[in-house]
Amino acid sequence: MGFEALDLTLDSAEETKAEARALDARLADASTLEILDEAVHRIFPGEIALVSSFGADSAVLLHLLSEVDRAVPVVFIDTGKLFGETRRHRDALVARLGLTDVRTVTPKAARLASTDPSGALWMSDKDLCCRIRKVEPLADAVEGFSAWITGRKRYQSATRARLPVVEADGTRIKVNPLAGWSRADLDAWRLANDLPEHPLVAEGYRSIGCMPCTDRVADGEDERAGRWRGTAKTECGIHLGLIGREADGSGI
Ligand code: SF4
C-alpha cells in the first residue's frame, strides 16, 4: 500500500470513529429493539449483518432481530472445530425464528492446507489458528457491509466492561445492542419467549466456541473463563480491531 492509499485508509478510519461516537451518543439510551430498528432500517439499510456464534446466549439477539427483520443477513463462522451441538442449535433456531438469510462461512481450504494441514494448530499457535479459522473468514464475509451487529455484553468479562453500544472497527461500524444487558435480563427474555437453550449450557458451559478451546465454568467465574483456559488469550481477534488487516489477526 502506498503512502496516499495509507493516508486515505487512516482518514476513513478516523471518520468512522467520529461516526461511531455520534451514533453511540444517539443510541446509548435507546431500547434494544429501537437500536436494532434504527440500525437495520434507517442508518444502514441493506448494509448491515449480524454475526452470531449460535452459542450460549445467541438465541436472545437472534430473536430480537427476527422481531425487527427476519431477512437481515446472519453470518455464522464454522471454524471446523465447533461442537456438533452448536450446529444443531443453529438449525433449530433458524427454523424457530424464520431467519431467511443465514450464511455459514468456513475457512479457505487452501489456507488450512498450507497453515494447519494436521488440524492441530490450536495446540501450538492459537492466535494463528483463530486468524485463519475465524478472523479471515469473517473479514471476507463482512466485506460488502458497512456495519455488523454483535451480541457482546458488558457484564461478561473485565475486558468488555466499557463496551459502547456503537463502536468503530477500522472503517466499519459495530453495533452492540445487548451491551447493557445482564445475565438475569437474558434469562428472563429467553424464558418469557420460550427460546431454546444451547444444549451444552445444561452441562456447565457458559460461553461456547470451538471444542478444543472451550471449558466448563465454575460458579463465581467470569462466563468467558472457560475460553482458552490456562492461557492469556481472552478474545479470538474478531473484536480486537483486526478485521481487514492483512498482516494481523487472531479470533469470536
Ligand atoms: Fe482454533 Fe481454538 Fe481459535 Fe477455534 S478457538 S479457531 S480451535 S485456536
Short mmCIF file of C-alpha atoms and ligand atoms in Angstrom, two decimals:
data_model
loop_
_atom_site.label_atom_id
_atom_site.label_comp_id
_atom_site.label_asym_id
_atom_site.label_seq_id
_atom_site.Cartn_x
_atom_site.Cartn_y
_atom_site.Cartn_z
CA MET A 1 0.00 0.00 0.00
CA GLY A 2 1.47 3.42 -0.98
CA PHE A 3 1.53 6.48 1.26
CA GLU A 4 -1.51 8.06 -0.43
CA ALA A 5 -3.59 4.90 -0.05
CA LEU A 6 -2.46 4.55 3.56
CA ASP A 7 -3.45 8.18 4.26
CA LEU A 8 -6.88 7.57 2.76
CA THR A 9 -7.37 4.45 4.92
CA LEU A 10 -6.30 6.33 8.05
CA ASP A 11 -8.62 9.24 7.16
CA SER A 12 -11.51 6.79 6.64
CA ALA A 13 -10.79 5.09 9.97
CA GLU A 14 -10.84 8.47 11.75
CA GLU A 15 -14.13 9.36 10.04
CA THR A 16 -15.59 6.01 11.12
CA LYS A 17 -14.54 6.66 14.73
CA ALA A 18 -16.28 10.04 14.67
CA GLU A 19 -19.39 8.45 13.12
CA ALA A 20 -19.37 5.73 15.80
CA ARG A 21 -19.15 8.28 18.61
CA ALA A 22 -22.09 10.25 17.19
CA LEU A 23 -24.20 7.12 16.74
CA ASP A 24 -23.31 5.89 20.22
CA ALA A 25 -24.48 9.20 21.72
CA ARG A 26 -27.72 8.92 19.71
CA LEU A 27 -28.45 5.26 20.63
CA ALA A 28 -26.87 4.80 24.07
CA ASP A 29 -30.20 5.21 25.90
CA ALA A 30 -32.47 3.63 23.28
CA SER A 31 -34.16 0.27 23.88
CA THR A 32 -32.64 -2.79 22.26
CA LEU A 33 -35.43 -3.06 19.71
CA GLU A 34 -35.06 0.63 18.87
CA ILE A 35 -31.30 0.20 18.38
CA LEU A 36 -31.87 -2.72 16.02
CA ASP A 37 -34.67 -0.99 14.13
CA GLU A 38 -32.64 2.19 13.69
CA ALA A 39 -29.51 0.32 12.61
CA VAL A 40 -31.28 -2.06 10.22
CA HIS A 41 -33.89 0.22 8.65
CA ARG A 42 -32.64 3.79 8.92
CA ILE A 43 -28.87 4.02 9.45
CA PHE A 44 -27.53 1.04 7.48
CA PRO A 45 -30.41 -0.29 5.32
CA GLY A 46 -29.13 -3.19 3.22
CA GLU A 47 -25.61 -2.62 4.54
CA ILE A 48 -25.63 -4.43 7.89
CA ALA A 49 -25.30 -8.05 9.00
CA LEU A 50 -25.48 -9.78 12.37
CA VAL A 51 -22.57 -12.02 13.29
CA SER A 52 -23.60 -14.89 15.56
CA SER A 53 -21.71 -17.79 17.13
CA PHE A 54 -25.04 -19.56 17.81
CA GLY A 55 -23.54 -20.03 21.26
CA ALA A 56 -24.93 -19.99 24.80
CA ASP A 57 -26.92 -16.74 24.58
CA SER A 58 -27.27 -16.20 20.85
CA ALA A 59 -30.98 -17.07 20.85
CA VAL A 60 -31.89 -13.77 22.53
CA LEU A 61 -30.29 -11.42 20.00
CA LEU A 62 -31.44 -13.54 17.06
CA HIS A 63 -34.99 -13.47 18.43
CA LEU A 64 -34.85 -9.67 18.81
CA LEU A 65 -33.54 -9.35 15.26
CA SER A 66 -36.34 -11.58 13.97
CA GLU A 67 -38.84 -9.19 15.59
CA VAL A 68 -37.32 -6.34 13.60
CA ASP A 69 -36.49 -8.01 10.27
CA ARG A 70 -36.05 -11.72 9.52
CA ALA A 71 -34.25 -11.03 6.24
CA VAL A 72 -31.18 -9.32 7.71
CA PRO A 73 -28.10 -11.41 6.82
CA VAL A 74 -26.80 -13.51 9.72
CA VAL A 75 -23.18 -14.64 9.44
CA PHE A 76 -22.12 -17.83 11.23
CA ILE A 77 -18.46 -18.85 11.16
CA ASP A 78 -17.99 -22.60 11.18
CA THR A 79 -14.32 -22.93 12.11
CA GLY A 80 -14.34 -26.69 11.57
CA LYS A 81 -13.67 -27.09 15.30
CA LEU A 82 -17.15 -26.44 16.68
CA PHE A 83 -19.28 -28.72 18.82
CA GLY A 84 -21.90 -30.66 16.85
CA GLU A 85 -24.41 -29.30 19.37
CA THR A 86 -23.74 -25.76 18.11
CA ARG A 87 -24.62 -26.67 14.50
CA ARG A 88 -27.80 -28.41 15.67
CA HIS A 89 -28.69 -25.38 17.84
CA ARG A 90 -28.18 -23.14 14.77
CA ASP A 91 -30.56 -25.25 12.69
CA ALA A 92 -33.19 -25.31 15.45
CA LEU A 93 -33.03 -21.55 15.97
CA VAL A 94 -33.15 -20.70 12.28
CA ALA A 95 -36.26 -22.83 11.86
CA ARG A 96 -37.93 -21.48 15.00
CA LEU A 97 -37.24 -17.80 14.25
CA GLY A 98 -37.79 -17.94 10.48
CA LEU A 99 -34.48 -16.29 9.64
CA THR A 100 -34.18 -16.20 5.86
CA ASP A 101 -30.55 -15.28 5.17
CA VAL A 102 -28.18 -17.24 7.41
CA ARG A 103 -24.74 -17.51 5.83
CA THR A 104 -22.38 -20.17 7.14
CA VAL A 105 -18.82 -19.28 6.26
CA THR A 106 -15.81 -21.55 6.60
CA PRO A 107 -12.03 -21.18 6.44
CA LYS A 108 -10.49 -21.36 2.99
CA ALA A 109 -9.39 -24.92 2.13
CA ALA A 110 -6.09 -23.69 0.66
CA ARG A 111 -5.32 -21.69 3.82
CA LEU A 112 -5.98 -24.73 6.01
CA ALA A 113 -3.88 -26.94 3.73
CA SER A 114 -0.91 -24.58 3.88
CA THR A 115 -1.11 -23.49 7.52
CA ASP A 116 -2.94 -26.16 9.50
CA PRO A 117 -2.76 -29.38 7.47
CA SER A 118 -2.99 -31.63 10.53
CA GLY A 119 -5.77 -29.61 12.20
CA ALA A 120 -3.65 -29.32 15.36
CA LEU A 121 -2.51 -25.70 15.03
CA TRP A 122 -4.63 -24.76 18.04
CA MET A 123 -2.16 -26.69 20.20
CA SER A 124 0.90 -24.68 19.12
CA ASP A 125 -0.36 -21.26 17.96
CA LYS A 126 -3.89 -20.32 18.98
CA ASP A 127 -3.67 -16.77 17.61
CA LEU A 128 -2.74 -18.03 14.15
CA CYS A 129 -5.41 -20.74 14.36
CA CYS A 130 -8.07 -18.12 15.23
CA ARG A 131 -6.78 -15.91 12.44
CA ILE A 132 -7.19 -18.49 9.68
CA ARG A 133 -10.36 -20.10 11.07
CA LYS A 134 -12.26 -17.02 12.32
CA VAL A 135 -10.78 -13.61 11.54
CA GLU A 136 -10.05 -14.14 7.86
CA PRO A 137 -13.38 -15.87 7.02
CA LEU A 138 -15.26 -13.12 8.88
CA ALA A 139 -13.30 -10.38 7.13
CA ASP A 140 -14.35 -11.90 3.79
CA ALA A 141 -17.97 -12.30 4.96
CA VAL A 142 -18.40 -8.67 6.08
CA GLU A 143 -16.56 -7.23 3.09
CA GLY A 144 -19.75 -5.93 1.45
CA PHE A 145 -21.25 -4.44 4.64
CA SER A 146 -20.77 -1.05 6.28
CA ALA A 147 -21.69 -2.35 9.73
CA TRP A 148 -22.27 -5.51 11.74
CA ILE A 149 -24.17 -6.40 14.90
CA THR A 150 -22.59 -8.35 17.77
CA GLY A 151 -24.05 -9.98 20.88
CA ARG A 152 -21.39 -8.85 23.36
CA LYS A 153 -22.38 -7.71 26.85
CA ARG A 154 -20.51 -5.55 29.38
CA TYR A 155 -21.05 -7.91 32.29
CA GLN A 156 -19.37 -10.85 30.52
CA SER A 157 -15.79 -10.05 31.42
CA ALA A 158 -13.46 -7.32 32.62
CA THR A 159 -12.30 -6.79 29.04
CA ARG A 160 -15.86 -5.95 27.93
CA ALA A 161 -16.84 -3.77 30.91
CA ARG A 162 -16.69 -0.49 28.96
CA LEU A 163 -18.29 -1.75 25.76
CA PRO A 164 -20.19 1.05 23.92
CA VAL A 165 -23.44 0.49 22.02
CA VAL A 166 -21.75 1.65 18.83
CA GLU A 167 -18.03 1.47 18.08
CA ALA A 168 -15.66 1.66 15.15
CA ASP A 169 -13.73 -1.31 13.82
CA GLY A 170 -11.35 0.02 11.20
CA THR A 171 -13.53 1.53 8.52
CA ARG A 172 -16.60 -0.43 9.63
CA ILE A 173 -19.15 0.18 12.43
CA LYS A 174 -20.03 -2.41 15.08
CA VAL A 175 -23.38 -2.22 16.88
CA ASN A 176 -23.73 -3.91 20.29
CA PRO A 177 -27.45 -3.78 21.14
CA LEU A 178 -27.09 -6.04 24.21
CA ALA A 179 -24.18 -4.10 25.75
CA GLY A 180 -26.19 -3.18 28.86
CA TRP A 181 -28.00 -6.49 29.35
CA SER A 182 -27.37 -8.56 32.48
CA ARG A 183 -27.36 -12.33 32.96
CA ALA A 184 -30.82 -12.00 34.57
CA ASP A 185 -32.13 -9.94 31.60
CA LEU A 186 -31.01 -12.64 29.15
CA ASP A 187 -32.51 -15.50 31.15
CA ALA A 188 -35.79 -13.62 31.63
CA TRP A 189 -36.09 -12.83 27.91
CA ARG A 190 -35.29 -16.42 26.89
CA LEU A 191 -37.84 -17.85 29.31
CA ALA A 192 -40.55 -15.30 28.51
CA ASN A 193 -40.23 -16.09 24.81
CA ASP A 194 -39.72 -19.84 25.21
CA LEU A 195 -36.44 -19.75 23.27
CA PRO A 196 -34.35 -22.94 23.05
CA GLU A 197 -31.21 -23.13 25.17
CA HIS A 198 -27.89 -24.29 23.72
CA PRO A 199 -27.67 -27.95 24.82
CA LEU A 200 -24.23 -27.53 26.41
CA VAL A 201 -25.40 -24.88 28.90
CA ALA A 202 -27.03 -27.62 30.95
CA GLU A 203 -23.62 -29.33 31.07
CA GLY A 204 -21.89 -26.32 32.65
CA TYR A 205 -20.66 -24.39 29.60
CA ARG A 206 -21.42 -20.65 29.78
CA SER A 207 -19.60 -19.31 26.70
CA ILE A 208 -19.28 -21.70 23.81
CA GLY A 209 -16.75 -21.54 20.99
CA CYS A 210 -14.52 -24.18 19.45
CA MET A 211 -14.41 -27.59 21.14
CA PRO A 212 -10.64 -27.67 21.87
CA CYS A 213 -10.67 -24.18 23.41
CA THR A 214 -13.88 -24.23 25.47
CA ASP A 215 -14.17 -25.49 29.02
CA ARG A 216 -16.91 -25.61 31.63
CA VAL A 217 -17.14 -22.67 34.04
CA ALA A 218 -17.44 -22.93 37.81
CA ASP A 219 -19.87 -20.86 39.89
CA GLY A 220 -18.38 -17.42 40.56
CA GLU A 221 -16.11 -17.39 37.49
CA ASP A 222 -16.48 -14.96 34.58
CA GLU A 223 -18.71 -16.55 31.95
CA ARG A 224 -15.81 -16.43 29.49
CA ALA A 225 -13.32 -18.01 31.90
CA GLY A 226 -13.64 -21.33 30.08
CA ARG A 227 -12.44 -19.87 26.78
CA TRP A 228 -8.75 -20.63 26.14
CA ARG A 229 -8.44 -21.63 29.79
CA GLY A 230 -4.88 -21.68 31.08
CA THR A 231 -3.66 -19.10 28.56
CA ALA A 232 -3.55 -15.28 28.50
CA LYS A 233 -5.84 -15.23 25.47
CA THR A 234 -9.31 -13.75 26.11
CA GLU A 235 -10.62 -12.88 22.63
CA CYS A 236 -10.30 -14.60 19.28
CA GLY A 237 -9.42 -11.40 17.44
CA ILE A 238 -12.60 -10.55 15.59
CA HIS A 239 -13.34 -7.98 18.31
CA LEU A 240 -9.80 -6.66 18.58
CA GLY A 241 -9.95 -4.38 15.55
CA LEU A 242 -8.18 -6.95 13.42
CA ILE A 243 -10.79 -7.33 10.67
CA GLY A 244 -9.45 -6.02 7.40
CA ARG A 245 -5.80 -6.06 8.41
CA GLU A 246 -3.78 -8.30 6.15
CA ALA A 247 -0.87 -8.91 8.46
CA ASP A 248 -2.55 -9.32 11.79
CA GLY A 249 -5.44 -11.15 13.33
CA SER A 250 -6.44 -13.84 15.71
CA GLY A 251 -10.35 -14.83 16.71
CA ILE A 252 -15.45 -14.97 18.33
FE1 SF4 B 1 -8.51 -22.56 16.73
FE2 SF4 B 1 -9.21 -22.62 19.30
FE3 SF4 B 1 -9.31 -20.32 17.88
FE4 SF4 B 1 -11.06 -22.30 17.42
S1 SF4 B 1 -10.87 -21.04 19.33
S2 SF4 B 1 -10.02 -21.13 15.89
S3 SF4 B 1 -9.74 -24.14 17.70
S4 SF4 B 1 -7.48 -21.53 18.47
#
